[in-house]
XYZ file of C-alpha atoms in Angstrom:
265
model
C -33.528 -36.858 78.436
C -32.138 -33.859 76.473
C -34.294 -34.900 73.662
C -38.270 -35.566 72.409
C -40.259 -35.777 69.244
C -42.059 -32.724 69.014
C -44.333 -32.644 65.078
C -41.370 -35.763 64.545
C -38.220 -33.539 65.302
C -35.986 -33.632 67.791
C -36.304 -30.873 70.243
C -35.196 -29.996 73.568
C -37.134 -29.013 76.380
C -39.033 -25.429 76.494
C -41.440 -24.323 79.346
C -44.330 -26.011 78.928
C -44.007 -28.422 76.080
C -45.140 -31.768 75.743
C -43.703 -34.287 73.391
C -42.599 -38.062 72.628
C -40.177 -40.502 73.939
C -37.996 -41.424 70.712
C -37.982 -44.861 72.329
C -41.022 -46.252 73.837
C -43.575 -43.453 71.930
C -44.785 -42.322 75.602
C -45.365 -38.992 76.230
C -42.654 -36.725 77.811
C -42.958 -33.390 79.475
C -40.509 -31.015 79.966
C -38.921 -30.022 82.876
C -37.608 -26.877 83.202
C -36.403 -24.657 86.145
C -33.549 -22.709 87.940
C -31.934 -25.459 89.893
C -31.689 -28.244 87.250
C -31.029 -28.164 83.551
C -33.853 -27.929 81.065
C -35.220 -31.869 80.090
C -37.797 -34.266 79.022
C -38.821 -37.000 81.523
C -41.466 -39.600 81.893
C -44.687 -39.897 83.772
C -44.268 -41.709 86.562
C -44.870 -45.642 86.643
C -42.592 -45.340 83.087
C -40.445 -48.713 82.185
C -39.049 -47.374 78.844
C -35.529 -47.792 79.850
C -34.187 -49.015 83.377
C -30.688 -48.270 82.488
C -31.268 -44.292 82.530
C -30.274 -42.515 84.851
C -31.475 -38.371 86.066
C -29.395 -36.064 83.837
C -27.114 -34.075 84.883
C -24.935 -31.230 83.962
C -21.940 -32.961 83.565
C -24.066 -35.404 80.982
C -25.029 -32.548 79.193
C -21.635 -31.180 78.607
C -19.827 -34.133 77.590
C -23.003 -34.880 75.315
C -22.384 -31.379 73.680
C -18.960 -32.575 72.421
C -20.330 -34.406 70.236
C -22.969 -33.884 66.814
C -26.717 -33.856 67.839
C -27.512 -36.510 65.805
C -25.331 -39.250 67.787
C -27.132 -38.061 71.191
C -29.448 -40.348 72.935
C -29.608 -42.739 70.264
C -31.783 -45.795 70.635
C -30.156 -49.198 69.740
C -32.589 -52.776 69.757
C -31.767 -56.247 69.200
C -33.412 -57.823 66.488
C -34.027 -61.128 67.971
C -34.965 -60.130 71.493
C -36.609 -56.997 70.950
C -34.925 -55.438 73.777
C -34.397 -51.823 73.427
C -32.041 -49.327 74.982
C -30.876 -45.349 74.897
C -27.164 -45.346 74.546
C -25.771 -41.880 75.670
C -23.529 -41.461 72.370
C -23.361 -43.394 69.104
C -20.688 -42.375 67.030
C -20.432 -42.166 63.187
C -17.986 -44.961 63.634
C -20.618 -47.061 65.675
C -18.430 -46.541 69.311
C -21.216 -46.403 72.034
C -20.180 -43.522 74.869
C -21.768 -44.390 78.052
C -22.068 -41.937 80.318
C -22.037 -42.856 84.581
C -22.757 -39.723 87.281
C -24.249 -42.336 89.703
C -24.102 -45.524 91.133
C -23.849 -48.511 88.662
C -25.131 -52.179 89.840
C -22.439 -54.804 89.053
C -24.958 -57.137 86.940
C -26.160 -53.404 85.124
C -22.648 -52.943 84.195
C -22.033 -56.604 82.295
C -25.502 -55.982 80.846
C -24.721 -53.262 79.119
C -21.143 -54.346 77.940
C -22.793 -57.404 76.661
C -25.634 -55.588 74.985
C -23.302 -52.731 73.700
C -20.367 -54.569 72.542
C -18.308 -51.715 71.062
C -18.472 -49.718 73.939
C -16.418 -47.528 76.454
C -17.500 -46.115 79.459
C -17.064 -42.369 80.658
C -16.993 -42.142 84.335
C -17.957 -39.057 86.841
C -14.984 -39.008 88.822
C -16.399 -35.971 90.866
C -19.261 -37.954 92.634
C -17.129 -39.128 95.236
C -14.982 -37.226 96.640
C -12.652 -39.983 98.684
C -12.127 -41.240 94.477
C -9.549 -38.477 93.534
C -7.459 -38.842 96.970
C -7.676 -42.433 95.994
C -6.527 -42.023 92.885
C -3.703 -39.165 93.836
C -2.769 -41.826 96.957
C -2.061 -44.861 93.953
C -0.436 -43.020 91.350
C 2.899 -43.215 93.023
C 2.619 -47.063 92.620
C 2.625 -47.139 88.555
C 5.017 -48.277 86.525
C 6.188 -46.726 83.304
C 5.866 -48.634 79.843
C 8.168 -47.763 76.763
C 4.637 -46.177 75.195
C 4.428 -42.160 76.509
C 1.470 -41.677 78.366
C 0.877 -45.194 79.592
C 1.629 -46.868 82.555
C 1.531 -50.379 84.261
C -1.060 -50.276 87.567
C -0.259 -53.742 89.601
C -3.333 -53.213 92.084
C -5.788 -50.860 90.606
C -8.655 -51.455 93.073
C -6.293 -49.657 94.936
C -6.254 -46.417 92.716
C -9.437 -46.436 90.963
C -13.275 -47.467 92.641
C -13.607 -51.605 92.775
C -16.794 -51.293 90.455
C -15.315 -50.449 87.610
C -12.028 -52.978 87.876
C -13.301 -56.024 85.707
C -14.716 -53.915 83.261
C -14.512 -55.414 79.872
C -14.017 -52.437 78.083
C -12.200 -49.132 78.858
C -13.267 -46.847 81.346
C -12.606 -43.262 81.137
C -12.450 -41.445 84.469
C -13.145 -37.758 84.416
C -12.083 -36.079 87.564
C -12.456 -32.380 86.713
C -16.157 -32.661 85.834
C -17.965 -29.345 85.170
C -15.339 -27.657 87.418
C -13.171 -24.818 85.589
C -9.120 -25.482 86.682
C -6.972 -22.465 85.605
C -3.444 -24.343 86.671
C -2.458 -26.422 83.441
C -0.660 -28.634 85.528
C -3.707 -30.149 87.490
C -3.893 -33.725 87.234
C -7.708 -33.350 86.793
C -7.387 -31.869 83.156
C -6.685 -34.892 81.529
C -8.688 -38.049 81.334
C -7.345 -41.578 82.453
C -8.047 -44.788 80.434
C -7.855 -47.750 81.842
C -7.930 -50.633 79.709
C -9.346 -54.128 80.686
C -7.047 -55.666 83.543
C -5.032 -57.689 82.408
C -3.138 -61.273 83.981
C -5.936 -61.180 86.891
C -4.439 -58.143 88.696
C -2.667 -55.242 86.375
C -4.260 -53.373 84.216
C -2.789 -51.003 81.327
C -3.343 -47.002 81.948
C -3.310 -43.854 79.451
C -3.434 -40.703 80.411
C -5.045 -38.407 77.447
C -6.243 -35.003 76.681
C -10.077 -33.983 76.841
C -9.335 -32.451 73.414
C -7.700 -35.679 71.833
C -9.762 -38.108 73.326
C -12.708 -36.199 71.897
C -11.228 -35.547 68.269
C -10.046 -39.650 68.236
C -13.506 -41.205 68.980
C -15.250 -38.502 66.853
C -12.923 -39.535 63.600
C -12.878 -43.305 64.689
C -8.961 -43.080 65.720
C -9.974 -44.666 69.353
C -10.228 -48.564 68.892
C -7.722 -48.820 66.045
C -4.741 -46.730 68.468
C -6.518 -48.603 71.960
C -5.776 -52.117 70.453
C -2.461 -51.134 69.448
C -1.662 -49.319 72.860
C -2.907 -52.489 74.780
C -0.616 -55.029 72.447
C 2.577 -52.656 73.324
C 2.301 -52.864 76.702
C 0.897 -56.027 77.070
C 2.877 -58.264 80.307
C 3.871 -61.649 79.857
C 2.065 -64.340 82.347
C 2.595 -63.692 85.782
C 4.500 -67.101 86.997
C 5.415 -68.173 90.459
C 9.014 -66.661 90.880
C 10.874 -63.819 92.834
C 12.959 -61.744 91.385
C 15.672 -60.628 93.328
C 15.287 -57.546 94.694
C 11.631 -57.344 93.864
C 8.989 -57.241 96.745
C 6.126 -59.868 96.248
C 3.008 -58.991 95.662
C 0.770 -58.466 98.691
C -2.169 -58.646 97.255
C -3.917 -61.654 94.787
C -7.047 -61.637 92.741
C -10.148 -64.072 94.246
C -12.043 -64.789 91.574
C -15.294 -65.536 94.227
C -15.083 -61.891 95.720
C -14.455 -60.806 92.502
C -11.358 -58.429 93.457
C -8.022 -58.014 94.998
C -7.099 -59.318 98.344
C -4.557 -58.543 100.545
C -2.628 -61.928 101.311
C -2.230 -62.680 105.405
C 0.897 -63.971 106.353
C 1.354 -66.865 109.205
């Protein structure tokens, strides 16, 4: 946690200091040292929130885009009592989720569920097969008459399968905490993709760091993402071939949850 109640402000960690989880009121100490950034964690055996996840830098920096007092803010629901640190709350009420690691399928609907107004930023740098995935699929988009956006028919095969069925957009950073001097990298920007969409396309924008930042900070995001995703909406997918137009080789299974590649007798 970047964050504890020390004499009932919020202070980050120092060498040495104690203080208290703005949750769950348990006592935090700080953790500070040359081979991880400075922060507050639990004593072991702690339950005060099992979505958290070990900070790291990149957390910190995309945290730091944003005013201290919408960091690690704790949201509960009033008829369950169930309690939980969202990474970002805006002024505007948008929860920012942050994901370095690993996410568990049923985690991931739990929080969408629990969050509502939500969007997810993805660590795109974990994995390093993810960007040649993503660099390998890119060729397969299709432009829409919106600049920026594109049409991705199969994008389990450009972006990682645990983050397809999302139902809300997920951000994919792929420069993480890396400095890129060429302007033209591909990993400068961010890449929104936007719930999929007739089981098995899915609407992508490709945005600036800078404007992505500015539009959920002034409360631009949902009112331009709705419009974005009506624009470029696709009619039903029915049962026809167009001339000239390769059918698709893949279909959605609802059971495995994904695309499939169809076999052919």
């Amino acid at each position: 946690m970047k964050f504890a109640l020390v004499d009932n402000n919020r202070i980050e960690a120092y060498k040495g200091a104690k203080g208290i989880c703005p949750s769950c009121g348990s006592e935090l100490i700080a953790k500070c040292g040359p081979d991880r950034i400075n922060h507050w964690a639990h004593k072991k055996g702690s339950s005060c929130d099992p979505w958290w996840e070990n900070e790291t830098e990149w957390h910190r920096s995309w945290k730091n885009n944003y005013p201290e007092g919408w960091q690690e803010f704790t949201l509960s629901d009033n008829q369950t009592g169930e309690k939980h640190i969202a990474d970002i709350l805006t002024g505007h009420e948008l929860v920012i989720e942050l994901q370095h690691s690993h996410i568990d399928l049923q985690e991931r609907i739990s929080r969408e569920i629990f969050y509502k107004k939500m969007l997810w930023i993805v660590d795109g740098t974990r994995l390093k097969r993810d960007y040649l995935r993503f660099l390998k699929g890119k060729d397969s988009w299709r432009s829409t008459k919106t600049q920026g956006c594109f049409i991705v028919d199969f994008p389990d095969e450009c972006f990682s399968s645990a983050w397809i069925n999302s139902s809300v957009p997920v951000i994919f950073d792929f420069q993480g905490t890396e400095s890129i001097e060429d302007l033209n990298d591909l990993r400068n920007n961010l890449y929104c993709l936007f719930p999929v969409q007739n089981n098995r396309e899915a609407t992508l924008a490709i945005i600036s760091r800078e404007l992505f930042i500015k539009k959920t900070i002034n409360g631009e995001w949902f009112s331009e993402q709705k419009e974005t995703q009506a624009q470029n909406s696709s009619p039903p997918i029915q049962n026809i071939n167009v001339k000239g137009r390769k059918e698709p080789s893949h279909y959605y299974d609802p059971k495995k949850g994904r695309f499939v590649k169809k076999w052919r007798f």
